[in-house]
């Protein structure tokens, strides 16, 4: 089977961090015989500059065909005043929606070498390894009606939270399946105390559990309390499953627990394609960081670890994914640090490319 990849570097630091991923991809081709058929295209502001839209139809079509899409980041101040419909973020949202990537996997893992970066105490976060499964194609991000309307002589902004049973069912299954390969625990978060969509969410998650995953430990929590518990004692969680908006918030909270947003990857998965692989898009959790773009300062690790997730979830190369993750861990343990990972001034941080060099060297050493 061929392995096809579409690379969309996007805006800001996206192209710089993706350049390091490209070197890693080549390494797996050269040293591990894992060949990828790679194409590259534009997304976000970069696509807008050329096509007048943040994602061209041809790019969308290509994304539907490939085994995996790797995305850098989108957005930047240059595009802040664009019409809502062509903002860079709309390119990303179109990919998620049209590829039907309903399960967004956001691991929050605390690397031992970085435990002191967290704003929380070391023993609260050291060894932390949780996985947030965020529903990604429905809920208030996409529900209708939406818009800004005129009502009684003033404007009213409307968005709609909406979930069908089947939408809840499928993301719950993704969470239970993942839990079985990890700590076997799922905590589902909603606000069933105030929202009907939350009542339905809780009911369906419980039903899927009782019918098909009774071996997995399931608990439910209101999402606000969940946010609090994430800060109080995050190690109580293994897999958290939640809706699109709560997942957006809670995954940022969880990311910050690890102290290093520049480290966290994500996978967005949909239904299996004809070749059995899921529709998939991989991207770092961090944004386009326009303030440091083009300076070779950005940390490429989140994007590199996103490629590790692609190896695991799209290409069934779990061992090679682990090899790459261990190479990253080794480099951190050796003290290699990009600027975002430096606590004291005075020492010179590694550049984006130097971090890439160090990870490639650690990969070589793993053979
Ligand atoms: C994320 C981001 C996106 C979201 C934006 C860029 C549209 O915050 O992936 O978490 O809100 O989903
Ligand atoms: Mg977000």
CSV table of C-alpha atoms and ligand atoms in Angstrom, one decimal:
chain,number,residue,atom,x,y,z
A,1,UNK,CA,0.0,0.0,0.0
A,2,UNK,CA,1.4,3.5,-0.8
A,3,UNK,CA,1.5,6.1,2.0
A,4,UNK,CA,0.1,9.4,0.8
A,5,UNK,CA,0.6,12.6,2.7
A,6,UNK,CA,-0.6,16.1,2.1
A,7,UNK,CA,1.4,18.8,3.8
A,8,UNK,CA,-0.2,22.2,4.5
A,9,UNK,CA,2.3,24.4,6.3
A,10,UNK,CA,0.0,27.4,6.5
A,11,UNK,CA,0.9,30.7,8.2
A,12,UNK,CA,3.3,32.1,10.7
A,13,UNK,CA,5.7,29.5,12.2
A,14,UNK,CA,3.8,26.8,10.3
A,15,UNK,CA,6.3,26.6,7.4
A,16,UNK,CA,9.4,26.6,9.7
A,17,UNK,CA,8.2,23.8,11.9
A,18,UNK,CA,6.9,21.8,9.0
A,19,UNK,CA,10.4,22.1,7.3
A,20,UNK,CA,11.7,20.0,10.3
A,21,UNK,CA,8.9,17.5,9.9
A,22,UNK,CA,9.8,17.1,6.2
A,23,UNK,CA,13.4,16.2,7.3
A,24,UNK,CA,12.0,13.6,9.7
A,25,UNK,CA,9.7,12.1,7.0
A,26,UNK,CA,12.7,11.8,4.7
A,27,UNK,CA,14.6,10.1,7.5
A,28,UNK,CA,11.9,7.4,7.9
A,29,UNK,CA,12.1,6.9,4.1
A,30,UNK,CA,15.9,6.6,4.0
A,31,UNK,CA,16.5,4.7,7.2
A,32,UNK,CA,13.4,2.7,7.8
A,33,UNK,CA,12.2,2.1,4.3
A,34,UNK,CA,8.9,3.9,5.1
A,35,UNK,CA,8.3,5.8,1.9
A,36,UNK,CA,5.7,8.6,1.7
A,37,UNK,CA,4.3,10.1,-1.4
A,38,UNK,CA,4.2,13.7,-0.2
A,39,UNK,CA,2.4,16.7,-1.8
A,40,UNK,CA,2.3,20.2,-0.5
A,41,UNK,CA,-0.3,22.9,-0.7
A,42,UNK,CA,-1.6,26.2,0.8
A,43,UNK,CA,-4.0,26.8,3.7
A,44,UNK,CA,-5.1,29.7,5.8
A,45,UNK,CA,-3.8,33.2,5.0
A,46,UNK,CA,-1.2,31.7,2.6
A,47,UNK,CA,-4.1,30.3,0.5
A,48,UNK,CA,-6.1,33.5,0.8
A,49,UNK,CA,-3.2,35.5,-0.6
A,50,UNK,CA,-3.1,33.4,-3.7
A,51,UNK,CA,-6.7,32.2,-4.2
A,52,UNK,CA,-8.8,34.7,-2.2
A,53,UNK,CA,-10.1,31.8,0.0
A,54,UNK,CA,-8.4,30.1,3.0
A,55,UNK,CA,-8.7,26.7,1.3
A,56,UNK,CA,-9.0,26.1,-2.4
A,57,UNK,CA,-11.4,23.5,-3.7
A,58,UNK,CA,-8.6,21.5,-5.3
A,59,UNK,CA,-6.8,21.4,-2.0
A,60,UNK,CA,-10.0,20.2,-0.3
A,61,UNK,CA,-10.3,17.5,-2.9
A,62,UNK,CA,-6.7,16.3,-2.4
A,63,UNK,CA,-7.2,16.2,1.4
A,64,UNK,CA,-10.1,13.8,0.8
A,65,UNK,CA,-7.9,11.4,-1.1
A,66,UNK,CA,-4.7,11.2,0.9
A,67,UNK,CA,-4.1,8.9,3.9
A,68,UNK,CA,-3.2,11.8,6.1
A,69,UNK,CA,-3.0,15.6,6.1
A,70,UNK,CA,-0.3,17.4,8.1
A,71,UNK,CA,-1.1,21.0,9.0
A,72,UNK,CA,1.2,23.6,10.5
A,73,UNK,CA,-0.8,26.5,11.7
A,74,UNK,CA,-3.2,29.2,10.3
A,75,UNK,CA,-3.8,32.9,11.0
A,76,UNK,CA,-1.9,36.1,11.6
A,77,UNK,CA,-2.5,39.8,12.3
A,78,UNK,CA,-2.4,40.5,8.5
A,79,UNK,CA,-5.7,38.6,8.2
A,80,UNK,CA,-7.5,39.9,11.3
A,81,UNK,CA,-9.8,42.3,9.5
A,82,UNK,CA,-10.8,39.9,6.7
A,83,UNK,CA,-14.5,39.0,6.3
A,84,UNK,CA,-15.4,36.2,8.7
A,85,UNK,CA,-16.1,33.8,5.7
A,86,UNK,CA,-12.6,34.0,4.4
A,87,UNK,CA,-10.6,34.2,7.7
A,88,UNK,CA,-7.7,31.7,7.8
A,89,UNK,CA,-9.5,29.6,10.5
A,90,UNK,CA,-12.3,28.9,8.1
A,91,UNK,CA,-9.9,26.9,6.0
A,92,UNK,CA,-9.2,24.6,9.0
A,93,UNK,CA,-12.8,24.4,9.9
A,94,UNK,CA,-13.7,23.4,6.4
A,95,UNK,CA,-11.2,20.6,6.4
A,96,UNK,CA,-12.5,19.3,9.7
A,97,UNK,CA,-16.2,19.5,8.6
A,98,UNK,CA,-15.9,18.2,5.0
A,99,UNK,CA,-13.5,15.3,6.0
A,100,UNK,CA,-16.0,14.6,8.9
A,101,UNK,CA,-13.1,14.4,11.4
A,102,UNK,CA,-15.3,13.9,14.4
A,103,UNK,CA,-12.8,12.7,16.9
A,104,UNK,CA,-10.1,15.1,17.9
A,105,UNK,CA,-7.4,13.5,20.0
A,106,UNK,CA,-5.4,15.9,22.2
A,107,UNK,CA,-2.9,14.2,24.4
A,108,UNK,CA,-1.6,16.3,27.4
A,109,UNK,CA,1.6,14.7,28.4
A,110,UNK,CA,4.2,16.1,30.8
A,111,UNK,CA,7.7,15.4,29.8
A,112,UNK,CA,9.8,14.7,32.8
A,113,UNK,CA,12.5,17.1,31.7
A,114,UNK,CA,10.0,19.9,31.5
A,115,UNK,CA,7.9,19.3,34.7
A,116,UNK,CA,9.2,22.5,36.3
A,117,UNK,CA,7.7,24.6,33.4
A,118,UNK,CA,4.2,24.0,34.6
A,119,UNK,CA,2.5,26.7,36.7
A,120,UNK,CA,1.5,23.9,38.9
A,121,UNK,CA,3.7,22.0,41.4
A,122,UNK,CA,6.0,19.3,40.0
A,123,UNK,CA,4.2,16.5,41.8
A,124,UNK,CA,0.8,17.5,40.4
A,125,UNK,CA,2.0,17.3,36.8
A,126,UNK,CA,5.1,15.0,36.7
A,127,UNK,CA,4.3,11.9,34.7
A,128,UNK,CA,0.9,13.3,33.6
A,129,UNK,CA,-0.5,11.5,30.5
A,130,UNK,CA,-4.1,12.3,29.7
A,131,UNK,CA,-6.0,12.2,26.4
A,132,UNK,CA,-8.8,14.6,25.6
A,133,UNK,CA,-11.2,13.4,22.9
A,134,UNK,CA,-13.0,16.4,21.6
A,135,UNK,CA,-16.0,16.1,19.3
A,136,UNK,CA,-14.9,18.2,16.3
A,137,UNK,CA,-17.6,18.5,13.7
A,138,UNK,CA,-20.8,19.5,15.5
A,139,UNK,CA,-22.1,21.3,18.5
A,140,UNK,CA,-22.1,25.1,18.8
A,141,UNK,CA,-19.3,25.4,16.2
A,142,UNK,CA,-21.6,24.4,13.4
A,143,UNK,CA,-25.2,24.4,14.7
A,144,UNK,CA,-27.9,26.3,12.9
A,145,UNK,CA,-29.3,28.9,13.3
A,146,UNK,CA,-26.3,31.0,13.6
A,147,UNK,CA,-25.6,34.6,12.7
A,148,UNK,CA,-26.0,38.2,13.7
A,149,UNK,CA,-29.6,39.3,13.3
A,150,UNK,CA,-31.8,42.3,13.8
A,151,UNK,CA,-34.4,42.0,16.5
A,152,UNK,CA,-36.5,44.7,18.1
A,153,UNK,CA,-34.2,47.4,16.8
A,154,UNK,CA,-31.0,45.9,18.1
A,155,UNK,CA,-28.6,43.2,16.9
A,156,UNK,CA,-28.5,39.7,18.4
A,157,UNK,CA,-25.7,37.2,17.9
A,158,UNK,CA,-26.8,33.6,17.8
A,159,UNK,CA,-25.1,30.2,17.8
A,160,UNK,CA,-26.7,26.9,18.4
A,161,UNK,CA,-25.5,24.0,20.4
A,162,UNK,CA,-26.9,20.9,18.8
A,163,UNK,CA,-26.0,17.2,19.0
A,164,UNK,CA,-27.6,14.1,17.5
A,165,UNK,CA,-27.5,10.8,19.2
A,166,UNK,CA,-25.3,9.3,16.4
A,167,UNK,CA,-22.8,12.2,16.7
A,168,UNK,CA,-22.5,11.5,20.5
A,169,UNK,CA,-22.4,7.7,20.0
A,170,UNK,CA,-19.5,7.7,17.5
A,171,UNK,CA,-17.2,10.0,19.5
A,172,UNK,CA,-18.0,8.1,22.7
A,173,UNK,CA,-16.9,4.9,20.9
A,174,UNK,CA,-13.6,6.5,19.9
A,175,UNK,CA,-13.0,7.5,23.5
A,176,UNK,CA,-13.8,4.0,24.9
A,177,UNK,CA,-11.6,2.3,22.2
A,178,UNK,CA,-8.7,4.6,23.1
A,179,UNK,CA,-9.2,4.0,26.9
A,180,UNK,CA,-8.8,0.3,26.4
A,181,UNK,CA,-5.3,0.8,25.0
A,182,UNK,CA,-4.4,3.2,27.9
A,183,UNK,CA,-5.6,3.4,31.5
A,184,UNK,CA,-9.1,2.0,30.7
A,185,UNK,CA,-10.9,5.0,32.2
A,186,UNK,CA,-13.2,7.6,30.6
A,187,UNK,CA,-14.6,10.7,32.1
A,188,UNK,CA,-17.3,12.4,30.1
A,189,UNK,CA,-17.8,16.1,30.5
A,190,UNK,CA,-20.9,18.2,29.7
A,191,UNK,CA,-23.3,20.5,31.5
A,192,UNK,CA,-26.3,18.3,31.9
A,193,UNK,CA,-27.3,20.5,34.8
A,194,UNK,CA,-28.2,23.4,32.4
A,195,UNK,CA,-28.2,22.1,28.8
A,196,UNK,CA,-30.5,19.6,27.1
A,197,UNK,CA,-27.7,18.7,24.8
A,198,UNK,CA,-25.7,17.8,27.9
A,199,UNK,CA,-28.5,15.6,29.2
A,200,UNK,CA,-28.6,13.7,25.9
A,201,UNK,CA,-24.8,13.6,25.8
A,202,UNK,CA,-24.6,12.0,29.2
A,203,UNK,CA,-27.4,9.5,28.4
A,204,UNK,CA,-25.9,8.3,25.1
A,205,UNK,CA,-22.3,8.0,26.5
A,206,UNK,CA,-23.7,5.9,29.3
A,207,UNK,CA,-25.7,3.8,26.9
A,208,UNK,CA,-22.7,3.1,24.6
A,209,UNK,CA,-20.7,2.2,27.7
A,210,UNK,CA,-23.3,-0.2,29.1
A,211,UNK,CA,-23.9,-1.9,25.8
A,212,UNK,CA,-20.4,-2.3,24.4
A,213,UNK,CA,-17.7,-1.1,26.8
A,214,UNK,CA,-18.8,-2.2,30.3
A,215,UNK,CA,-15.1,-3.2,31.0
A,216,UNK,CA,-14.1,0.5,30.8
A,217,UNK,CA,-14.5,2.6,33.9
A,218,UNK,CA,-16.8,5.5,33.1
A,219,UNK,CA,-17.6,8.7,35.1
A,220,UNK,CA,-19.4,11.9,34.3
A,221,UNK,CA,-18.5,15.4,35.4
A,222,UNK,CA,-19.9,18.8,34.7
A,223,UNK,CA,-17.5,20.6,32.4
A,224,UNK,CA,-16.8,23.5,34.8
A,225,UNK,CA,-16.0,21.1,37.6
A,226,UNK,CA,-13.9,19.2,35.1
A,227,UNK,CA,-11.8,22.4,34.5
A,228,UNK,CA,-11.3,22.7,38.2
A,229,UNK,CA,-10.3,19.1,38.7
A,230,UNK,CA,-7.9,19.4,35.8
A,231,UNK,CA,-6.0,22.1,37.7
A,232,UNK,CA,-6.4,20.4,41.1
A,233,UNK,CA,-5.3,16.9,40.4
A,234,UNK,CA,-5.1,16.1,36.7
A,235,UNK,CA,-3.7,12.6,37.2
A,236,UNK,CA,-7.1,11.4,38.2
A,237,UNK,CA,-8.0,11.4,34.5
A,238,UNK,CA,-7.1,9.0,31.7
A,239,UNK,CA,-9.4,9.8,28.7
A,240,UNK,CA,-11.7,12.8,28.8
A,241,UNK,CA,-14.5,12.9,26.2
A,242,UNK,CA,-16.4,16.1,25.6
A,243,UNK,CA,-18.1,18.3,23.1
A,244,UNK,CA,-16.6,20.7,20.6
A,245,UNK,CA,-16.6,23.9,22.6
A,246,UNK,CA,-15.9,22.4,26.1
A,247,UNK,CA,-13.1,20.4,24.4
A,248,UNK,CA,-11.6,23.5,22.9
A,249,UNK,CA,-11.4,25.1,26.4
A,250,UNK,CA,-10.4,22.1,28.4
A,251,UNK,CA,-7.7,21.1,26.0
A,252,UNK,CA,-6.1,24.5,26.3
A,253,UNK,CA,-6.2,24.1,30.1
A,254,UNK,CA,-4.8,20.6,29.9
A,255,UNK,CA,-2.1,21.8,27.5
A,256,UNK,CA,-0.9,24.5,29.9
A,257,UNK,CA,-0.7,22.0,32.7
A,258,UNK,CA,2.2,20.5,30.9
A,259,UNK,CA,3.9,23.9,30.8
A,260,UNK,CA,4.7,23.8,27.1
A,261,UNK,CA,2.1,24.4,24.4
A,262,UNK,CA,4.9,24.1,21.9
A,263,UNK,CA,5.1,20.4,22.7
A,264,UNK,CA,1.6,19.2,22.1
A,265,UNK,CA,0.4,17.4,19.0
A,266,UNK,CA,-3.2,16.4,17.9
A,267,UNK,CA,-4.9,14.0,15.6
A,268,UNK,CA,-8.4,14.5,14.1
A,269,UNK,CA,-9.9,11.3,12.9
A,270,UNK,CA,-12.9,10.4,10.9
A,271,UNK,CA,-14.5,7.2,9.5
A,272,UNK,CA,-12.4,4.6,7.8
A,273,UNK,CA,-11.7,5.1,4.1
A,274,UNK,CA,-11.8,2.3,1.4
A,275,UNK,CA,-8.2,1.2,2.3
A,276,UNK,CA,-9.2,0.8,6.0
A,277,UNK,CA,-7.3,3.9,7.2
A,278,UNK,CA,-9.3,6.6,8.9
A,279,UNK,CA,-9.7,10.0,7.3
A,280,UNK,CA,-7.1,12.0,9.3
A,281,UNK,CA,-5.6,15.4,9.9
A,282,UNK,CA,-2.7,16.0,12.2
A,283,UNK,CA,-1.7,19.3,13.6
A,284,UNK,CA,0.1,20.9,16.6
A,285,UNK,CA,-2.1,22.4,19.2
A,286,UNK,CA,-0.2,25.7,19.2
A,287,UNK,CA,-1.1,28.5,16.8
A,288,UNK,CA,0.8,30.4,14.2
A,289,UNK,CA,2.8,32.6,16.7
A,290,UNK,CA,3.2,35.6,14.3
A,291,UNK,CA,5.3,37.4,16.9
A,292,UNK,CA,8.2,35.0,16.3
A,293,UNK,CA,7.5,33.8,12.8
A,294,UNK,CA,10.3,33.7,10.3
A,295,UNK,CA,13.0,34.0,13.0
A,296,UNK,CA,13.9,30.3,13.3
A,297,UNK,CA,13.0,30.4,17.0
A,298,UNK,CA,9.9,28.2,17.0
A,299,UNK,CA,9.8,24.8,18.7
A,300,UNK,CA,9.1,22.2,16.0
A,301,UNK,CA,8.3,19.4,18.5
A,302,UNK,CA,4.5,19.7,18.5
A,303,UNK,CA,4.5,19.4,14.8
A,304,UNK,CA,7.0,16.5,14.8
A,305,UNK,CA,4.9,14.7,17.5
A,306,UNK,CA,1.9,15.2,15.3
A,307,UNK,CA,3.7,13.2,12.6
A,308,UNK,CA,4.4,10.5,15.2
A,309,UNK,CA,0.6,10.4,15.8
A,310,UNK,CA,0.2,10.0,12.0
A,311,UNK,CA,2.6,7.1,12.1
A,312,UNK,CA,0.6,5.5,14.8
A,313,UNK,CA,-3.0,6.2,13.8
A,314,UNK,CA,-2.9,6.4,10.0
A,315,UNK,CA,0.0,4.1,9.0
A,316,UNK,CA,-0.1,1.5,11.7
A,317,UNK,CA,3.5,2.1,12.6
A,318,UNK,CA,3.2,2.2,16.4
A,319,UNK,CA,6.8,1.1,16.9
A,320,UNK,CA,8.2,3.8,14.6
A,321,UNK,CA,5.9,6.4,16.3
A,322,UNK,CA,7.4,5.3,19.7
A,323,UNK,CA,10.9,5.6,18.2
A,324,UNK,CA,10.2,9.2,17.2
A,325,UNK,CA,8.6,10.0,20.6
A,326,UNK,CA,11.6,8.6,22.4
A,327,UNK,CA,14.0,10.5,20.3
A,328,UNK,CA,12.2,13.7,21.3
A,329,UNK,CA,12.3,12.6,25.0
A,330,UNK,CA,16.0,12.0,24.8
A,331,UNK,CA,16.8,15.3,23.2
A,332,UNK,CA,14.8,17.0,26.0
A,333,UNK,CA,16.6,15.0,28.7
A,334,UNK,CA,19.9,16.0,27.1
A,335,UNK,CA,18.9,19.6,27.7
A,336,UNK,CA,18.3,20.8,24.2
A,337,UNK,CA,15.9,23.7,24.4
A,338,UNK,CA,14.2,26.1,22.0
A,339,UNK,CA,13.5,29.5,23.4
A,340,UNK,CA,10.0,28.7,24.6
A,341,UNK,CA,11.6,26.0,26.9
A,342,UNK,CA,14.2,28.2,28.5
A,343,UNK,CA,13.7,29.5,32.1
A,344,UNK,CA,16.8,31.6,32.5
A,345,UNK,CA,18.4,34.1,30.2
A,346,UNK,CA,22.0,33.9,29.4
A,347,UNK,CA,22.2,30.6,27.6
A,348,UNK,CA,21.6,30.5,23.9
A,349,UNK,CA,18.5,28.6,22.9
A,350,UNK,CA,18.5,26.0,20.1
A,351,UNK,CA,17.0,27.2,16.8
A,352,UNK,CA,14.2,25.4,15.1
A,353,UNK,CA,16.6,23.7,12.8
A,354,UNK,CA,19.0,22.8,15.6
A,355,UNK,CA,16.2,21.1,17.4
A,356,UNK,CA,15.5,19.2,14.2
A,357,UNK,CA,19.2,18.3,13.9
A,358,UNK,CA,19.2,17.0,17.5
A,359,UNK,CA,16.1,14.9,17.0
A,360,UNK,CA,17.5,13.4,13.7
A,361,UNK,CA,20.7,12.6,15.6
A,362,UNK,CA,18.7,10.8,18.3
A,363,UNK,CA,16.8,8.9,15.6
A,364,UNK,CA,20.2,7.8,14.1
A,365,UNK,CA,21.3,6.7,17.5
A,366,UNK,CA,18.2,4.6,18.0
A,367,UNK,CA,19.1,2.3,15.1
B,1,LIG,C1,-8.2,24.8,18.2
B,1,LIG,C2,-8.4,26.2,17.8
B,1,LIG,C3,-9.5,26.3,16.7
B,1,LIG,C4,-10.8,26.0,17.3
B,1,LIG,C5,-9.5,27.7,16.0
B,1,LIG,C6,-8.2,28.1,15.3
B,1,LIG,C7,-10.6,27.6,14.9
B,1,LIG,O1,-8.6,27.0,18.9
B,1,LIG,O2,-8.0,24.0,17.3
B,1,LIG,O3,-8.4,24.5,19.3
B,1,LIG,O4,-11.4,26.8,18.0
B,1,LIG,O5,-11.2,24.8,17.2
B,2,LIG,MG1,-8.5,26.0,20.7
